[in-house]
Short mmCIF file of C-alpha atoms in Angstrom, two decimals:
data_model
loop_
_atom_site.label_atom_id
_atom_site.label_comp_id
_atom_site.label_asym_id
_atom_site.label_seq_id
_atom_site.Cartn_x
_atom_site.Cartn_y
_atom_site.Cartn_z
CA MET A 1 65.55 -31.21 -73.03
CA ARG A 2 65.91 -29.51 -69.64
CA HIS A 3 63.01 -29.10 -67.14
CA LEU A 4 62.80 -26.27 -64.57
CA LYS A 5 60.43 -26.72 -61.59
CA THR A 6 59.41 -23.98 -59.19
CA THR A 7 58.77 -24.51 -55.49
CA GLU A 8 55.24 -24.81 -54.09
CA LEU A 9 53.42 -21.46 -54.09
CA ARG A 10 50.70 -20.80 -51.48
CA GLY A 11 49.24 -24.25 -51.08
CA SER A 12 49.71 -27.12 -53.46
CA THR A 13 49.98 -25.03 -56.61
CA ALA A 14 53.16 -25.88 -58.66
CA LEU A 15 54.38 -24.48 -61.92
CA THR A 16 56.61 -26.32 -64.46
CA LEU A 17 58.51 -24.46 -67.17
CA LYS A 18 60.09 -25.96 -70.24
CA ASP A 19 62.96 -24.64 -72.32
CA GLY A 20 62.37 -23.84 -75.83
CA GLY A 21 59.59 -21.27 -75.23
CA GLU A 22 59.94 -17.78 -76.50
CA ASP A 23 58.84 -16.16 -73.18
CA ASP A 24 61.28 -15.42 -70.39
CA PRO A 25 60.83 -17.95 -67.57
CA ASN A 26 61.14 -15.21 -64.95
CA ASP A 27 58.33 -13.23 -66.50
CA ILE A 28 56.12 -16.31 -66.60
CA VAL A 29 56.76 -16.99 -62.89
CA THR A 30 56.01 -13.39 -61.95
CA LYS A 31 52.81 -13.41 -63.94
CA ALA A 32 51.68 -16.68 -62.36
CA ILE A 33 52.31 -15.35 -58.85
CA GLY A 34 50.37 -12.23 -59.61
CA ASP A 35 47.40 -14.21 -60.96
CA LEU A 36 47.43 -16.46 -57.92
CA THR A 37 47.56 -13.52 -55.50
CA LYS A 38 44.65 -11.87 -57.29
CA THR A 39 42.64 -15.06 -57.09
CA VAL A 40 43.31 -15.44 -53.35
CA ASN A 41 42.35 -11.83 -52.64
CA GLU A 42 39.11 -12.15 -54.57
CA ARG A 43 38.17 -15.27 -52.65
CA LEU A 44 38.94 -13.58 -49.32
CA GLU A 45 36.75 -10.62 -50.29
CA GLU A 46 33.89 -12.99 -51.14
CA ILE A 47 34.24 -14.69 -47.75
CA GLU A 48 34.19 -11.32 -45.98
CA LYS A 49 31.09 -10.31 -47.90
CA LYS A 50 29.28 -13.53 -46.94
CA ALA A 51 30.17 -13.10 -43.24
CA ASP A 52 27.87 -10.62 -41.36
CA THR A 53 30.58 -8.71 -39.52
CA SER A 54 28.09 -6.33 -37.88
CA LYS A 55 26.26 -9.18 -36.16
CA LEU A 56 29.53 -10.68 -35.05
CA GLU A 57 30.64 -7.36 -33.60
CA ASP A 58 27.31 -6.97 -31.79
CA ARG A 59 27.61 -10.41 -30.24
CA LEU A 60 31.15 -9.66 -29.14
CA ASP A 61 30.00 -6.37 -27.57
CA LYS A 62 27.23 -8.13 -25.65
CA ILE A 63 29.62 -10.80 -24.40
CA GLU A 64 32.04 -8.11 -23.28
CA ALA A 65 29.27 -6.15 -21.52
CA LYS A 66 28.07 -9.25 -19.64
CA ALA A 67 31.61 -10.04 -18.60
CA ASN A 68 32.04 -6.51 -17.24
CA ARG A 69 28.81 -6.70 -15.26
CA ALA A 70 29.85 -10.02 -13.80
CA LYS A 71 33.11 -8.43 -12.64
CA ASP A 72 31.24 -5.52 -11.01
CA GLY A 73 28.89 -7.88 -9.18
CA GLY A 74 25.74 -6.13 -10.50
CA ASP A 75 22.27 -7.64 -10.55
CA GLY A 76 21.14 -6.00 -13.78
CA ASP A 77 22.14 -9.02 -15.86
CA ALA A 78 20.14 -11.32 -13.58
CA ASP A 79 17.02 -9.19 -13.99
CA GLU A 80 17.50 -9.09 -17.75
CA SER A 81 17.97 -12.85 -17.86
CA ALA A 82 14.81 -13.39 -15.82
CA GLN A 83 12.81 -11.27 -18.27
CA VAL A 84 14.25 -13.21 -21.21
CA GLU A 85 13.34 -16.50 -19.51
CA ARG A 86 9.74 -15.40 -18.85
CA LYS A 87 9.32 -14.26 -22.43
CA ALA A 88 10.81 -17.50 -23.76
CA PHE A 89 8.60 -19.59 -21.48
CA GLY A 90 5.49 -17.81 -22.75
CA THR A 91 6.60 -18.45 -26.34
CA TYR A 92 7.15 -22.13 -25.57
CA LEU A 93 3.68 -22.47 -24.08
CA ARG A 94 2.17 -21.08 -27.27
CA LEU A 95 4.33 -22.79 -29.90
CA GLY A 96 5.55 -25.97 -28.20
CA ASN A 97 8.23 -27.73 -30.24
CA GLN A 98 7.97 -25.04 -32.92
CA THR A 99 9.66 -22.58 -30.57
CA PRO A 100 12.65 -20.86 -32.24
CA PRO A 101 16.08 -22.20 -31.19
CA ASP A 102 17.06 -18.91 -29.55
CA GLU A 103 14.03 -19.12 -27.23
CA ILE A 104 14.83 -22.76 -26.41
CA LYS A 105 18.33 -21.74 -25.36
CA ALA A 106 16.90 -19.14 -22.99
CA LEU A 107 14.72 -21.80 -21.34
CA THR A 108 17.54 -24.22 -20.67
CA VAL A 109 18.67 -22.66 -17.42
CA SER A 110 19.94 -25.83 -15.78
CA SER A 111 20.49 -29.49 -16.45
CA ASP A 112 17.31 -31.53 -16.76
CA PRO A 113 17.75 -35.31 -17.18
CA GLN A 114 14.31 -35.57 -18.86
CA ALA A 115 15.30 -33.09 -21.57
CA GLY A 116 12.45 -30.77 -20.55
CA TYR A 117 12.42 -27.04 -19.93
CA LEU A 118 12.33 -25.31 -16.57
CA ALA A 119 9.60 -22.75 -15.83
CA PRO A 120 10.78 -19.30 -14.67
CA ALA A 121 10.05 -17.93 -11.20
CA GLU A 122 6.40 -16.90 -10.67
CA MET A 123 5.09 -13.73 -9.02
CA SER A 124 2.24 -14.71 -6.70
CA THR A 125 -0.90 -12.57 -6.70
CA GLU A 126 -1.47 -13.27 -3.00
CA PHE A 127 -0.04 -10.68 -0.60
CA VAL A 128 0.92 -11.35 3.00
CA ARG A 129 -0.22 -8.47 5.19
CA ASP A 130 -0.53 -7.65 8.89
CA LEU A 131 -3.82 -6.76 10.53
CA VAL A 132 -4.57 -3.04 10.78
CA GLU A 133 -6.86 -2.26 13.73
CA VAL A 134 -9.11 0.77 13.38
CA SER A 135 -11.26 2.44 16.03
CA PRO A 136 -14.87 1.97 14.84
CA ILE A 137 -16.11 5.46 15.74
CA ARG A 138 -17.49 5.99 12.24
CA SER A 139 -19.80 2.99 12.67
CA VAL A 140 -21.63 4.52 15.67
CA ALA A 141 -21.22 8.27 15.10
CA SER A 142 -23.42 10.55 13.01
CA VAL A 143 -21.86 10.91 9.54
CA ARG A 144 -22.75 13.60 6.99
CA GLY A 145 -21.42 14.52 3.58
CA ILE A 146 -20.93 18.20 2.71
CA THR A 147 -20.04 20.15 -0.43
CA SER A 148 -18.62 23.32 1.15
CA SER A 149 -15.45 24.12 3.07
CA SER A 150 -17.20 23.71 6.45
CA VAL A 151 -20.61 23.27 8.06
CA LYS A 152 -22.11 25.31 10.93
CA TYR A 153 -24.69 23.96 13.37
CA PRO A 154 -26.90 26.40 15.29
CA LYS A 155 -26.93 25.57 19.00
CA ARG A 156 -29.37 26.59 21.68
CA THR A 157 -27.39 27.26 24.82
CA GLY A 158 -30.27 28.20 27.14
CA ILE A 159 -34.06 28.23 27.50
CA THR A 160 -36.54 30.95 28.46
CA ASN A 161 -37.02 31.97 32.09
CA ALA A 162 -40.70 31.71 32.93
CA GLN A 163 -41.87 32.89 36.40
CA TRP A 164 -44.90 32.31 38.60
CA GLU A 165 -46.91 35.47 38.97
CA GLY A 166 -49.97 36.52 40.90
CA GLU A 167 -53.19 38.10 39.72
CA ALA A 168 -52.77 41.42 37.94
CA GLU A 169 -48.97 41.13 37.93
CA GLU A 170 -47.12 41.78 34.70
CA SER A 171 -45.08 39.02 33.13
CA GLU A 172 -41.38 39.50 32.55
CA GLU A 173 -39.62 38.98 29.24
CA SER A 174 -37.07 36.20 28.74
CA ALA A 175 -35.38 34.77 25.69
CA PRO A 176 -33.43 31.62 24.93
CA SER A 177 -29.73 31.96 24.14
CA PHE A 178 -28.15 30.63 20.99
CA GLY A 179 -24.71 29.87 19.59
CA GLN A 180 -23.21 27.83 16.80
CA LEU A 181 -20.73 25.05 16.28
CA GLU A 182 -18.57 24.78 13.16
CA VAL A 183 -17.13 21.51 11.89
CA ILE A 184 -14.22 22.00 9.51
CA PRO A 185 -12.94 19.19 7.27
CA HIS A 186 -9.18 18.72 7.47
CA LYS A 187 -6.95 17.29 4.76
CA LEU A 188 -5.12 13.99 5.16
CA THR A 189 -2.67 13.26 2.35
CA THR A 190 0.36 11.21 1.28
CA PHE A 191 1.92 9.65 -1.80
CA THR A 192 3.80 6.44 -2.51
CA ASP A 193 6.03 5.20 -5.33
CA ILE A 194 5.76 1.70 -6.80
CA SER A 195 8.06 0.25 -9.46
CA ASN A 196 6.66 -0.28 -12.92
CA GLU A 197 8.26 -3.73 -12.99
CA LEU A 198 6.30 -4.81 -9.90
CA LEU A 199 3.12 -3.38 -11.39
CA SER A 200 3.54 -5.38 -14.60
CA ASP A 201 4.77 -8.62 -12.98
CA SER A 202 1.91 -8.76 -10.45
CA GLY A 203 -0.81 -8.43 -13.09
CA GLY A 204 -2.47 -5.48 -11.33
CA ALA A 205 -2.46 -7.07 -7.87
CA ALA A 206 0.30 -4.74 -6.64
CA GLU A 207 -1.68 -1.61 -7.49
CA ALA A 208 -4.76 -2.99 -5.76
CA GLU A 209 -2.64 -3.79 -2.71
CA VAL A 210 -1.22 -0.25 -2.61
CA ARG A 211 -4.75 1.15 -2.76
CA LEU A 212 -5.78 -1.15 0.08
CA ALA A 213 -2.76 -0.08 2.14
CA LEU A 214 -3.66 3.58 1.63
CA ALA A 215 -7.27 2.95 2.62
CA GLU A 216 -6.20 1.11 5.78
CA ASP A 217 -3.72 3.85 6.70
CA PHE A 218 -6.29 6.60 6.20
CA GLY A 219 -8.91 4.66 8.16
CA LYS A 220 -6.52 4.16 11.07
CA LYS A 221 -5.50 7.84 11.11
CA GLU A 222 -9.16 8.89 11.06
CA GLY A 223 -10.11 6.54 13.90
CA THR A 224 -7.24 7.80 16.05
CA ALA A 225 -8.21 11.44 15.42
CA PHE A 226 -11.88 10.77 16.25
CA VAL A 227 -10.73 9.52 19.67
CA ASN A 228 -7.70 11.64 20.54
CA GLY A 229 -7.57 14.38 17.88
CA THR A 230 -6.56 17.85 19.04
CA GLY A 231 -8.92 19.77 16.77
CA ALA A 232 -6.02 21.84 15.38
CA GLY A 233 -5.39 20.74 11.80
CA GLN A 234 -7.25 17.49 12.52
CA PRO A 235 -10.66 16.40 13.86
CA GLU A 236 -11.52 16.94 17.53
CA GLY A 237 -11.47 13.70 19.50
CA LEU A 238 -13.97 12.44 22.05
CA MET A 239 -11.33 12.15 24.76
CA THR A 240 -9.92 15.64 24.24
CA ASN A 241 -13.24 17.49 24.54
CA ALA A 242 -13.04 19.41 27.81
CA GLU A 243 -16.82 19.68 28.22
CA ILE A 244 -17.41 15.95 28.72
CA ALA A 245 -17.89 15.28 32.43
CA ALA A 246 -16.15 12.48 34.30
CA THR A 247 -16.97 10.09 37.12
CA VAL A 248 -14.10 9.50 39.55
CA ASN A 249 -13.29 5.81 39.98
CA GLY A 250 -11.89 6.13 43.52
CA SER A 251 -8.82 4.03 42.66
CA THR A 252 -5.89 4.60 40.33
CA SER A 253 -5.33 0.95 39.44
CA ALA A 254 -8.50 -1.16 39.92
CA ILE A 255 -11.90 -0.48 38.32
CA ASP A 256 -14.71 -0.26 40.86
CA PRO A 257 -17.86 -1.99 39.47
CA ASP A 258 -20.09 0.35 41.50
CA LYS A 259 -18.55 3.34 39.73
CA LEU A 260 -19.59 1.94 36.37
CA ILE A 261 -23.18 2.05 37.63
CA ASP A 262 -22.67 5.62 38.87
CA LEU A 263 -21.22 6.62 35.53
CA MET A 264 -24.10 5.14 33.56
CA TYR A 265 -26.85 6.66 35.67
CA ALA A 266 -25.18 10.07 35.73
CA LEU A 267 -26.59 10.59 32.23
CA PRO A 268 -30.23 11.55 31.62
CA ALA A 269 -32.51 8.61 30.87
CA MET A 270 -32.94 9.53 27.18
CA TYR A 271 -29.19 9.57 26.59
CA ARG A 272 -28.59 6.58 28.86
CA ASN A 273 -31.06 4.36 27.01
CA ALA A 274 -29.24 5.10 23.73
CA GLY A 275 -25.78 4.79 25.26
CA THR A 276 -22.86 2.56 24.25
CA TRP A 277 -19.72 1.68 26.19
CA GLY A 278 -16.36 2.44 24.57
CA LEU A 279 -13.08 0.91 25.80
CA ASN A 280 -10.08 -1.01 24.47
CA GLY A 281 -9.43 -4.74 24.61
CA THR A 282 -7.18 -4.59 27.66
CA THR A 283 -9.84 -2.79 29.69
CA LEU A 284 -12.46 -5.24 28.44
CA ALA A 285 -10.37 -8.10 29.79
CA THR A 286 -10.10 -6.32 33.14
CA ILE A 287 -13.87 -5.86 33.41
CA ARG A 288 -14.58 -9.48 32.47
CA LYS A 289 -12.39 -10.58 35.39
CA LEU A 290 -14.42 -8.62 37.97
CA LYS A 291 -16.18 -10.88 40.50
CA ASP A 292 -18.70 -10.44 43.28
CA ALA A 293 -18.21 -11.46 46.92
CA ASP A 294 -19.10 -15.06 46.07
CA GLY A 295 -16.51 -15.28 43.27
CA ARG A 296 -18.99 -15.10 40.41
CA PHE A 297 -18.13 -13.03 37.36
CA LEU A 298 -20.10 -9.81 37.16
CA TRP A 299 -20.12 -9.62 33.37
CA GLN A 300 -22.01 -12.51 31.88
CA PRO A 301 -21.39 -12.89 28.13
CA SER A 302 -24.26 -13.29 25.68
CA TYR A 303 -25.09 -16.85 24.72
CA ALA A 304 -27.80 -16.00 22.17
CA ALA A 305 -26.67 -16.05 18.57
CA GLY A 306 -26.46 -12.60 17.00
CA GLN A 307 -26.79 -10.77 20.32
CA PRO A 308 -23.88 -8.51 21.33
CA GLU A 309 -22.28 -8.69 24.72
CA THR A 310 -23.34 -5.91 27.07
CA ILE A 311 -22.27 -4.11 30.24
CA LEU A 312 -25.24 -3.24 32.46
CA GLY A 313 -27.52 -4.03 29.54
CA ARG A 314 -25.86 -1.65 27.07
CA PRO A 315 -23.72 -2.69 24.04
CA VAL A 316 -19.95 -2.41 23.92
CA ILE A 317 -17.60 -1.32 21.12
CA GLU A 318 -13.89 -1.98 21.29
CA ILE A 319 -11.96 1.22 20.57
CA VAL A 320 -8.29 0.38 20.09
CA ASP A 321 -7.14 3.99 20.60
CA MET A 322 -8.60 4.28 24.11
CA PRO A 323 -5.99 4.31 26.93
CA ASP A 324 -5.31 1.40 29.25
CA VAL A 325 -6.21 1.39 32.93
CA ALA A 326 -3.59 3.56 34.64
CA SER A 327 -3.41 6.42 37.11
CA GLY A 328 -4.93 9.64 35.76
CA THR A 329 -6.29 8.09 32.53
CA PHE A 330 -9.84 7.86 31.17
CA PRO A 331 -10.08 4.23 30.01
CA ILE A 332 -13.90 4.09 29.62
CA ILE A 333 -16.45 6.35 27.95
CA PHE A 334 -20.20 5.87 27.88
CA GLY A 335 -22.80 7.79 25.93
CA ASP A 336 -24.85 8.33 22.83
CA PHE A 337 -22.27 8.40 20.04
CA SER A 338 -24.68 10.00 17.59
CA ALA A 339 -23.75 13.27 19.32
CA TYR A 340 -20.33 13.01 17.66
CA ARG A 341 -20.58 14.44 14.14
CA ILE A 342 -18.30 13.35 11.27
CA VAL A 343 -18.39 15.37 8.04
CA ASP A 344 -16.92 14.10 4.78
CA ARG A 345 -15.92 16.80 2.31
CA LEU A 346 -13.98 14.54 -0.04
CA ALA A 347 -13.92 10.77 -0.17
CA MET A 348 -10.44 9.30 -0.42
CA SER A 349 -9.10 10.15 -3.87
CA ILE A 350 -6.17 8.21 -5.36
CA LEU A 351 -4.39 9.68 -8.40
CA SER A 352 -2.01 7.42 -10.33
CA ASP A 353 0.86 9.36 -11.93
CA PRO A 354 3.07 7.30 -14.28
CA TYR A 355 4.76 10.33 -15.88
CA THR A 356 6.66 12.51 -13.41
CA GLN A 357 8.84 9.62 -12.12
CA ALA A 358 9.05 7.74 -15.43
CA ARG A 359 12.84 8.18 -15.65
CA LYS A 360 13.18 6.27 -12.37
CA GLY A 361 10.89 3.49 -13.60
CA VAL A 362 8.25 4.08 -10.93
CA THR A 363 4.62 5.19 -10.78
CA ARG A 364 3.66 7.71 -8.09
CA MET A 365 0.27 7.34 -6.43
CA HIS A 366 -1.18 10.38 -4.60
CA ALA A 367 -3.91 9.92 -1.98
CA THR A 368 -6.04 12.69 -0.43
CA ARG A 369 -8.91 12.74 2.06
CA ARG A 370 -10.82 15.64 3.66
CA VAL A 371 -12.78 14.83 6.80
CA GLY A 372 -13.77 16.59 10.01
CA GLY A 373 -15.14 15.54 13.38
CA ARG A 374 -16.42 17.22 16.53
CA VAL A 375 -18.54 16.63 19.64
CA LEU A 376 -21.84 18.47 19.16
CA GLN A 377 -23.37 17.66 22.54
CA ALA A 378 -20.94 16.88 25.34
CA ALA A 379 -23.87 16.24 27.77
CA ARG A 380 -24.53 12.93 26.00
CA PHE A 381 -21.17 11.46 27.12
CA ARG A 382 -19.45 10.66 30.37
CA LYS A 383 -15.98 9.30 31.14
CA LEU A 384 -14.48 7.23 33.94
CA LYS A 385 -11.39 8.80 35.51
CA MET A 386 -8.83 6.58 37.22
CA SER A 387 -8.27 8.81 40.22
CA THR A 388 -9.15 9.14 43.89
CA SER A 389 -10.46 12.69 43.55
#
């Protein structure tokens, strides 16, 4: 009896044919190959069905995208990774060892010999800020709130003219003269953009800081206008009012102590007794250095707790927007500051707008303030002029 063996077909499968059968050996071989091919194809299809090709493709796409960003040198991937780390860290704090493996992988950002997990970077709620100096005119001036577009103050500009007359003489008519002063509130406005990411990461501290920055900016702009404002589109300042009289110092560089006395007593007693000195810190330092003929300092500071320092018995306020001592300047003003009127039409309003700039990922904050200021009685003030005439 003869035996016919076929070669190995696709693996270790072998087929042995024997003579004496009625079927053609070639047909049997062909049929066996066909059955085997069918079996292999069916098993491959089952494997493909079990494999989630869509997830695999998604992972490959993400890997390719990260590789492209790394080539371009972008920082978007770093920001995304930081967000993933923060989220994973929060999950770990809640679940501990029950944290899903994917979250654990996100936490392992570097080698840790103790097999622990590194905390992501933290956004501090404490802001570092510079000092903003504001002229304190509002603290000593007369402040009023109004509900209209302006306020008008009647002003008497003259008195009657009485005359001495003899017996049987007719008296003559006289009448006081009147005028009015109008104080108009002016608008101060700006807006600022802040990223939504910073708003969320700071836990609300960033928004509070922006509001504080706006308040400081508006306060500084107001204080400057109350001192040096032109009156056109902004409040009228004390130093720009042309009706306030001046005392000439007699020198362009050195303050004469005697002229400070002249300046103070140039005002009527009622205004003088309610007066306050206004000058900046540099001028204050200059006055504190003044000495008499025996070398003793003229300005003696207050040693009693709670008592302000004074010049010639009257209090002092430091106004940062006043000029320094220089030729032709007015470094000192003295008077009753209640004669300067500040009117508030609208307190500072801050509107948070998260919609119009949403495509840029920022929130726009609009700030508006309406305030006016003007000298109502110039006779209550007097300035020192650094001049010889």
